[in-house]
Coordinates of C-alpha atoms in Angstrom, one line a residue:
X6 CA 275.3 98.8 28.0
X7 CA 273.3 97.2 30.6
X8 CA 274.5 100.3 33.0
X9 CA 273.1 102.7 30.4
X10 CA 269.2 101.0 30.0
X11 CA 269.2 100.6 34.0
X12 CA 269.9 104.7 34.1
X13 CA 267.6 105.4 31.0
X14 CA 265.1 103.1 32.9
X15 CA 265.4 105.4 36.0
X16 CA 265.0 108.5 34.4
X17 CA 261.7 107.8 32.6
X18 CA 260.2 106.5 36.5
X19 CA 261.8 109.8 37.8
X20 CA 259.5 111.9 35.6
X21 CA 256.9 109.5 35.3
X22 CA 256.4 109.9 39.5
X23 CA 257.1 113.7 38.7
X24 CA 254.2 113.6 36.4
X25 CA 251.9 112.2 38.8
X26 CA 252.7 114.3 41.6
X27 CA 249.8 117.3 41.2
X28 CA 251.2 121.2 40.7
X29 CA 249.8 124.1 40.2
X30 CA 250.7 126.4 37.6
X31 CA 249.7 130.2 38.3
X32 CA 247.8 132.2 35.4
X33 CA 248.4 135.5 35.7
X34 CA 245.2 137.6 37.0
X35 CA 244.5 139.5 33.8
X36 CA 244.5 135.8 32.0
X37 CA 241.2 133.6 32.9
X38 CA 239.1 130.9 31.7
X39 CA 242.0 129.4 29.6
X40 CA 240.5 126.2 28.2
X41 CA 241.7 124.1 25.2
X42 CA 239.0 121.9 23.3
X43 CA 238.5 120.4 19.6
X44 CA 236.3 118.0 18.0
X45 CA 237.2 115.5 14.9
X46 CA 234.6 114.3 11.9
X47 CA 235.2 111.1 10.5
X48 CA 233.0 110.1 7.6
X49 CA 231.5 107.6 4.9
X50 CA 229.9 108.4 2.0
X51 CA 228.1 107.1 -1.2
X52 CA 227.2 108.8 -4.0
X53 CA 225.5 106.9 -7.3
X54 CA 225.6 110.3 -9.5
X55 CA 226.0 108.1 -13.5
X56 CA 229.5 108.3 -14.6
X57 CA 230.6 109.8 -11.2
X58 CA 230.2 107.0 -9.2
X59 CA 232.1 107.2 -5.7
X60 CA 232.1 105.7 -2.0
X61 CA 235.0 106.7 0.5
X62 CA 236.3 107.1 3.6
X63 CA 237.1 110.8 4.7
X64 CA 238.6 113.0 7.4
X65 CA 235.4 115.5 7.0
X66 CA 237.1 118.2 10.3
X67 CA 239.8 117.9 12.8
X68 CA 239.9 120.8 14.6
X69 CA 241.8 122.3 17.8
X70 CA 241.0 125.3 19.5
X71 CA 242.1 127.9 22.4
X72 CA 240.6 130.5 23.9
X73 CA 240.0 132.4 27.3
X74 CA 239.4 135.8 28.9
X75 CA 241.8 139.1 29.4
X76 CA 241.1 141.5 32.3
X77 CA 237.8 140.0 32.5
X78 CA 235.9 142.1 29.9
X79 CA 237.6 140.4 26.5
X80 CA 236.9 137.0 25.2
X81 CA 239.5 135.3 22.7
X82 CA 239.8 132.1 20.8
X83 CA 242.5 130.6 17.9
X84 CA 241.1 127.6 16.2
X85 CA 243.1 125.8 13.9
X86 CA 241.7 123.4 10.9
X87 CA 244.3 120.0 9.9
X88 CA 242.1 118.5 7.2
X89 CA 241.6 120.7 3.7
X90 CA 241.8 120.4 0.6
X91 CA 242.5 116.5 0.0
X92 CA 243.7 116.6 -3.5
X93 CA 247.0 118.8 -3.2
X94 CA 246.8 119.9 0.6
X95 CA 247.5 123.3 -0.2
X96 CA 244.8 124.4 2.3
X97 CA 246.0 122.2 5.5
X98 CA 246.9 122.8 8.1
X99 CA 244.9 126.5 8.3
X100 CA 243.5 129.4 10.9
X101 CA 240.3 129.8 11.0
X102 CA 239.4 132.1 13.8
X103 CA 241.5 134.0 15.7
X104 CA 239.7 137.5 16.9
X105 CA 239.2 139.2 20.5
X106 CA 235.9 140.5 21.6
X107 CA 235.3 143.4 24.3
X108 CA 232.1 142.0 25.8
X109 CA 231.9 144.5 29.1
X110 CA 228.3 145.2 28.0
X111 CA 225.9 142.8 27.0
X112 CA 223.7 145.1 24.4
X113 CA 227.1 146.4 23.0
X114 CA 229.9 144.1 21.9
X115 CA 233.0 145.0 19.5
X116 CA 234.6 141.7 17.8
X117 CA 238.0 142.2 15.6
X118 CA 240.0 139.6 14.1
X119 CA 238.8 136.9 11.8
X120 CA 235.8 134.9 12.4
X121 CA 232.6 133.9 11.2
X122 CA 230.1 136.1 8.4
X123 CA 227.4 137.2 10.5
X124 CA 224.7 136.2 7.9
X125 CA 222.0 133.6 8.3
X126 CA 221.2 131.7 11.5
X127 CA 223.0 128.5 10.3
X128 CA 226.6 129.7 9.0
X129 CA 227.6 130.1 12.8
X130 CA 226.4 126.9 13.8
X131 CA 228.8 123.7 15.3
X132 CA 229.0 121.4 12.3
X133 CA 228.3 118.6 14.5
X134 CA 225.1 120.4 16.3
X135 CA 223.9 121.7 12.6
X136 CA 222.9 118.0 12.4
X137 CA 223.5 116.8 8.3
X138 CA 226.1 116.0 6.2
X139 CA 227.1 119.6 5.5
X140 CA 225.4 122.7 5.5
X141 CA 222.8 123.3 3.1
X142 CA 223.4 124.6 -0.2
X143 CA 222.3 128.4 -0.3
X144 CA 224.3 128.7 2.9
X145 CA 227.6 126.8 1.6
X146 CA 227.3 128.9 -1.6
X147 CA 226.0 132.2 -0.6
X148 CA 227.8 133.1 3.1
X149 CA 231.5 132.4 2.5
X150 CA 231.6 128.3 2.7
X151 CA 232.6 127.2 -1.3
X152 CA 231.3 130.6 -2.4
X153 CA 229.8 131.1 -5.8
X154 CA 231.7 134.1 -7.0
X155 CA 234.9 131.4 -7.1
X156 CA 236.5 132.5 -4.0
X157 CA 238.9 129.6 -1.8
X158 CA 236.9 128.1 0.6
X159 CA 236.8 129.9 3.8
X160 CA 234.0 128.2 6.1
X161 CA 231.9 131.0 6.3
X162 CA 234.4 133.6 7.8
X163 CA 236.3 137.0 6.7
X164 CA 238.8 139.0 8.4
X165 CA 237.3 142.3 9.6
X166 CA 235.5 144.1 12.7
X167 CA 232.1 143.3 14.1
X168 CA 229.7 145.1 16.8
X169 CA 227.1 143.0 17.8
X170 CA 224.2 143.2 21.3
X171 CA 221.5 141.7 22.2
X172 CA 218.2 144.2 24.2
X173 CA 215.2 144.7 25.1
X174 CA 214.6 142.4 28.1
X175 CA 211.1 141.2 28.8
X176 CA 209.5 140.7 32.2
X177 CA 211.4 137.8 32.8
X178 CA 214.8 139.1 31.9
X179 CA 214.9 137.2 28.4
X180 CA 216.4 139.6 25.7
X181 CA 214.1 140.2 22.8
X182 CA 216.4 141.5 19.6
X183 CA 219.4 141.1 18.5
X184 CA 221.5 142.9 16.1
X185 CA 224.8 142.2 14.1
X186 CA 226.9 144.5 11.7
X187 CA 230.5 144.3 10.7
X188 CA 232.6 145.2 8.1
X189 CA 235.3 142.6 6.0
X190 CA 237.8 142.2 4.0
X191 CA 235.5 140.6 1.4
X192 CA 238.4 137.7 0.3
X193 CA 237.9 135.1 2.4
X194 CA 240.0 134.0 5.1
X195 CA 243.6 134.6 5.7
X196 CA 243.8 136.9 2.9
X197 CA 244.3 140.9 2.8
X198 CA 241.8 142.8 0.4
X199 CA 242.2 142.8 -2.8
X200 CA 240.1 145.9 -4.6
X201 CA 240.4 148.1 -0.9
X202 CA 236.4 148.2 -1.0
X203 CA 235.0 146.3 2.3
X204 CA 232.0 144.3 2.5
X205 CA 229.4 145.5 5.3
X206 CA 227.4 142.3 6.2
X207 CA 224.7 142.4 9.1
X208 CA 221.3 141.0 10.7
X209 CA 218.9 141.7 13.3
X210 CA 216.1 139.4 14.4
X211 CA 213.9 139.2 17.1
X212 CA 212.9 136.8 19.8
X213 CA 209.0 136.9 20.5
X214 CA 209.0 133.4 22.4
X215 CA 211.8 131.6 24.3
X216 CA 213.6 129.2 21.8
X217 CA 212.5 131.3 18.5
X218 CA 213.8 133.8 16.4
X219 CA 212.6 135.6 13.1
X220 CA 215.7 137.6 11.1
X221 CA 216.7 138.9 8.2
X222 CA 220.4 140.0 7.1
X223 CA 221.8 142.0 4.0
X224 CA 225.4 142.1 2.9
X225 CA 226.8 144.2 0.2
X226 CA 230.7 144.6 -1.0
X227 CA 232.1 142.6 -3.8
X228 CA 235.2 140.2 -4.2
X229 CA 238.3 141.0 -6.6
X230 CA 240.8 139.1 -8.1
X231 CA 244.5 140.7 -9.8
X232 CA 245.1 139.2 -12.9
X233 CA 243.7 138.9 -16.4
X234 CA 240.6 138.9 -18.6
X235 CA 239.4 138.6 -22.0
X236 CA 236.1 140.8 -22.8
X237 CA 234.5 140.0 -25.8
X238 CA 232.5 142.7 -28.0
X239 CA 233.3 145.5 -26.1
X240 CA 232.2 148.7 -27.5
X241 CA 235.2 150.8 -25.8
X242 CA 237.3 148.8 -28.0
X243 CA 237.6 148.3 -32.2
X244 CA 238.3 144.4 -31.4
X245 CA 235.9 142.0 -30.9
X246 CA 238.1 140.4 -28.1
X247 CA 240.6 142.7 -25.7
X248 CA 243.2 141.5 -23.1
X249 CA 243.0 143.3 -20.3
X250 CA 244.6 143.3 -17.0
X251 CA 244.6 144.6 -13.6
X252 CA 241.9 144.1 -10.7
X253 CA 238.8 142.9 -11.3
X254 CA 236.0 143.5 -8.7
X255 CA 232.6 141.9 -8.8
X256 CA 229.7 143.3 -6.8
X257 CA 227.9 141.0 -4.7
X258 CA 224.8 142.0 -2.9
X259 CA 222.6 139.3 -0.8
X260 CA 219.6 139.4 1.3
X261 CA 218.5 136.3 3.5
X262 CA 215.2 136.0 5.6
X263 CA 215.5 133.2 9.0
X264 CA 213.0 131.5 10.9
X265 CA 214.1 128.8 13.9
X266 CA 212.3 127.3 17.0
X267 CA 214.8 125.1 19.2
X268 CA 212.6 124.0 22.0
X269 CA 212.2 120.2 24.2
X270 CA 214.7 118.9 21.9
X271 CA 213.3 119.8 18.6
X272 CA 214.6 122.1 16.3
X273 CA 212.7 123.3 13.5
X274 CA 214.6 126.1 10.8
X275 CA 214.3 127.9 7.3
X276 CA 216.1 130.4 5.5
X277 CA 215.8 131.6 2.0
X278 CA 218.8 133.7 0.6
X279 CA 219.2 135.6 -2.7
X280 CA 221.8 136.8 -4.5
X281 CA 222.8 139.3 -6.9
X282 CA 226.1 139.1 -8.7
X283 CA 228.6 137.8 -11.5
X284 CA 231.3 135.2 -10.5
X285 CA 234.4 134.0 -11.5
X286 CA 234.5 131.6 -14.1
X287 CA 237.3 129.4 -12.0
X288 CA 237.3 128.8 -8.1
X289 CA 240.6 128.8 -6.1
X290 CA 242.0 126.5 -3.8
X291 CA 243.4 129.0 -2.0
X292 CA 245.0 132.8 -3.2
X293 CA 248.7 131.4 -4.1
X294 CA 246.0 129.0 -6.5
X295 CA 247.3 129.8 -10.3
X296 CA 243.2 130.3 -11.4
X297 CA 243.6 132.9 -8.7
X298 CA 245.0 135.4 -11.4
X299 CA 242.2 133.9 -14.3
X300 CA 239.7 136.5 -14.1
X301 CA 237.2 136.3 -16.4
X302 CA 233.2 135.5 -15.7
X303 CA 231.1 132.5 -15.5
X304 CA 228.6 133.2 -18.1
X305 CA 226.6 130.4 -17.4
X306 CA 225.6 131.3 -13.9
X307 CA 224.9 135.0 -15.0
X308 CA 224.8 137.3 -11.9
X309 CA 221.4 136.1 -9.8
X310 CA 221.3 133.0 -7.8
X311 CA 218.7 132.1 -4.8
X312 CA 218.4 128.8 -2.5
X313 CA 216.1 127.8 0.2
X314 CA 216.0 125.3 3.2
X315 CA 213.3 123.7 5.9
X316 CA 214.9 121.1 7.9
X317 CA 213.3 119.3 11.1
X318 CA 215.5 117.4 13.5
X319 CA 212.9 115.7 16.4
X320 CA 213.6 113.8 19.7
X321 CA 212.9 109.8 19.1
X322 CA 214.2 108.4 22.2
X323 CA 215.9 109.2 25.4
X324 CA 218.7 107.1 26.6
X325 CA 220.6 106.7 30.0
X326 CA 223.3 109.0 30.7
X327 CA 222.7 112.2 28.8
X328 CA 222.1 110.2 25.6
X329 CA 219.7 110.4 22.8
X330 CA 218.8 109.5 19.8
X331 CA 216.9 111.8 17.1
X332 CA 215.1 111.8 13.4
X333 CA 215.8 114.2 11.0
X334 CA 214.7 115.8 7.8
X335 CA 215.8 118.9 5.8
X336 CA 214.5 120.2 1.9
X337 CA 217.7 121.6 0.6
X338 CA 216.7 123.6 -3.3
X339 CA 220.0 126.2 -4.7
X340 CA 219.7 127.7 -7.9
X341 CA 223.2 129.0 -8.9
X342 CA 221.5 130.9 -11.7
X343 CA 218.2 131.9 -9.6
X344 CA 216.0 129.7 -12.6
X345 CA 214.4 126.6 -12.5
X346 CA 217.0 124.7 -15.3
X347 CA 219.5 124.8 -12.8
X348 CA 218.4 123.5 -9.8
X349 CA 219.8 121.2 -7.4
X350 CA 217.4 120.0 -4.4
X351 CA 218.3 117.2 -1.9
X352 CA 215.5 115.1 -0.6
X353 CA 217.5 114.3 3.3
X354 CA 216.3 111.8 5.9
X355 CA 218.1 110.1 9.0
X356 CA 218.9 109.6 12.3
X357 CA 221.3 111.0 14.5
X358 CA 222.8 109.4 17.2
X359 CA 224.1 111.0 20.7
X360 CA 225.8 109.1 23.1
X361 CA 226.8 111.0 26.3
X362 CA 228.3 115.0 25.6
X363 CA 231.4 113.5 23.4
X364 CA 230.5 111.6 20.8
X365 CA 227.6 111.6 17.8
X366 CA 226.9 109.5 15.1
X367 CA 225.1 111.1 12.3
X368 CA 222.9 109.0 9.6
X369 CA 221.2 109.8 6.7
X370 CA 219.8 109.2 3.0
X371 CA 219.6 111.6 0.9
X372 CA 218.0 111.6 -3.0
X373 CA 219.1 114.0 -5.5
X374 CA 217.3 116.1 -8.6
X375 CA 220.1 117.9 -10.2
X376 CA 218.7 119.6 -13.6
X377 CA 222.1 119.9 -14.8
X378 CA 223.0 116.2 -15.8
X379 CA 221.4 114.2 -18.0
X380 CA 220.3 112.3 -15.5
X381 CA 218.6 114.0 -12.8
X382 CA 218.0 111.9 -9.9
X383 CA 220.8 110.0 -8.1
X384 CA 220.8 108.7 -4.0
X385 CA 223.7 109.4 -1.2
X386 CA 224.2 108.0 1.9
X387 CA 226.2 109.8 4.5
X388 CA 227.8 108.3 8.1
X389 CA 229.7 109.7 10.3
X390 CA 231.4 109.7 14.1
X391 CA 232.0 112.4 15.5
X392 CA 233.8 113.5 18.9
X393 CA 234.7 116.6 20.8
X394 CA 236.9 117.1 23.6

């Protein structure tokens, strides 16, 4: 026995002095700029909604990603998600990008894979450098985050093919417009299409002064489900109530107009969107989701819906080593019906918290008016740490 720990013990110092002993591992040439990074989200919150009480620790992202360059001219990432869906799990571990891009020329750039909806100025953004407890409403329910329309949320992405540039350089070399158009699968991510009808999503905005940018972005397509329905008073049938089955399709058709100035530290952005549309009447956790094949409509939320934003996130003091601390405030109003008896606004105020590149704490308050409970008003308050490596 004691012959066997003495050799066990020897092996693990043999490849421990191995380990430290610096080698170098050749990349092939037409592989470059291989790096692997990811970034976790740990959270606290509070909310005081009447009979919905709540206060909890949560995993809000945990993330890992890869990426790098072929043959110089293509970029290519894989990130993968580990959290989800924390009641049955059924959406974790996950993909969520994985798509090349040929970017040999900067004003034209072709993008295939699956990846983020290029609509509105914040669904792209870092959720750590977007700054509040999640993205605000119109964007979370109108770009592809918990969508309206029922489908499984897909953090803003698609699967589908994207050309993209930027132009029109000034005196000093600073680009002036920027366009976006690509064409999806219109289910979400990690999901084929469903009705074999694509969505065509797109922007453009310009860039009059360094650190600003005015756009707007349309998308049209719809998002289907297979299954079944009941339609009531239908005049193609003699019954009052029909069974039918099949795919159901459901139009969707959005407009969204951006403004944003990022300058010294401050960051100041709106964006209205508005939507035109029916949804499902249940959302999915994911397509293998049995309400995945439970088609029929959400009468309640009818077919319009519109949400707007104006958030300001300032510079309050500058710390030693690349830290910093800031103030924040965002108007958050959705109306999942596009009237006043349904809307939801969040009154949002904090701090945020920087310490070095790594790691960010992010604070805030926030009071809620939601028309739809009996009770309108209720407070939250959100913390979390967050890190990247």
């Amino acid at each position: 026995m004691k012959k066997t720990i003495i050799m066990a013990l020897m092996a693990v110092a043999s490849v421990s002095a191995s380990a430290q002993q610096k080698q170098t591992i050749e990349i092939p040439s037409w592989l470059s700029n291989v790096k692997l990074s990811g970034y976790g989200m740990t959270q606290y919150q509070y909310s005081g909604q009447k009979d919905a009480e709540s206060n909890s620790f949560n995993i809000r992202m945990a993330r890992i990603s890869l990426e790098g360059r072929i043959a110089g001219d293509f970029y290519w990432k894989t990130q993968i998600q580990f959290n989800g869906n924390t009641s049955t799990l059924g959406s974790s571990p996950r993909m969520v990008d994985l798509f090349a891009e040929w970017q040999k020329y900067e004003y034209f750039k072709v993008k295939i894979g699956q990846f983020k909806n290029p609509f509105t100025f914040e669904n792209p953004m870092h959720p750590i450098d977007q700054g509040f407890m999640g993205y605000s409403q119109n964007v979370s329910k109108l770009a592809g985050f918990s969508d309206r329309a029922g489908e499984h949320a897909s953090n803003g992405r698609d699967i589908g093919l994207q050309l993209q540039g930027d132009f029109l350089k000034n005196a000093n070399g600073r680009n002036l417009l920027h366009y976006q158009i690509g064409v999806f699968n219109g289910q979400g991510t990690n999901t084929k299409d469903v009705d074999q009808q694509k969505n065509v999503i797109g922007g453009i905005w310009v860039m009059p002064v360094s650190g600003m940018r005015i756009g707007a972005f349309g998308w049209t397509g719809s998002y289907a489900r297979k299954g079944t329905w009941t339609d009531e008073h239908d005049a193609s049938y003699t019954a009052d109530i029909q069974e039918r089955s099949g795919v159901r399709k459901l139009s969707q058709n959005r407009y969204a107009f951006s403004f944003e100035y990022k300058q010294d530290g401050w960051t100041v952005r709106s964006e209205y969107i508005h939507s035109t549309g029916k949804a499902f009447a249940k959302s999915i956790n994911n397509f293998n989701d049995a309400n995945a094949k439970d088609c029929n409509l959400n009468a309640k939320i009818g077919d319009k819906a519109q949400g707007v934003y104006g958030l300001v996130i300032a510079p309050l003091a500058q710390l030693p080593k690349n830290s910093r601390i800031d103030v924040k405030a965002r108007y958050d109003m959705y109306q999942p019906n596009g009237k006043s008896n349904m809307q939801r606004t969040q009154y949002e105020a904090g701090l945020n918290f920087h310490i070095g590149k790594r790691i960010s704490i992010l604070t805030e308050y926030a009071l809620i008016n939601d028309k739809t409970l009996a009770k309108h008003n209720y407070s939250m308050a959100d913390a979390e740490v967050c890190f990247r490596f």
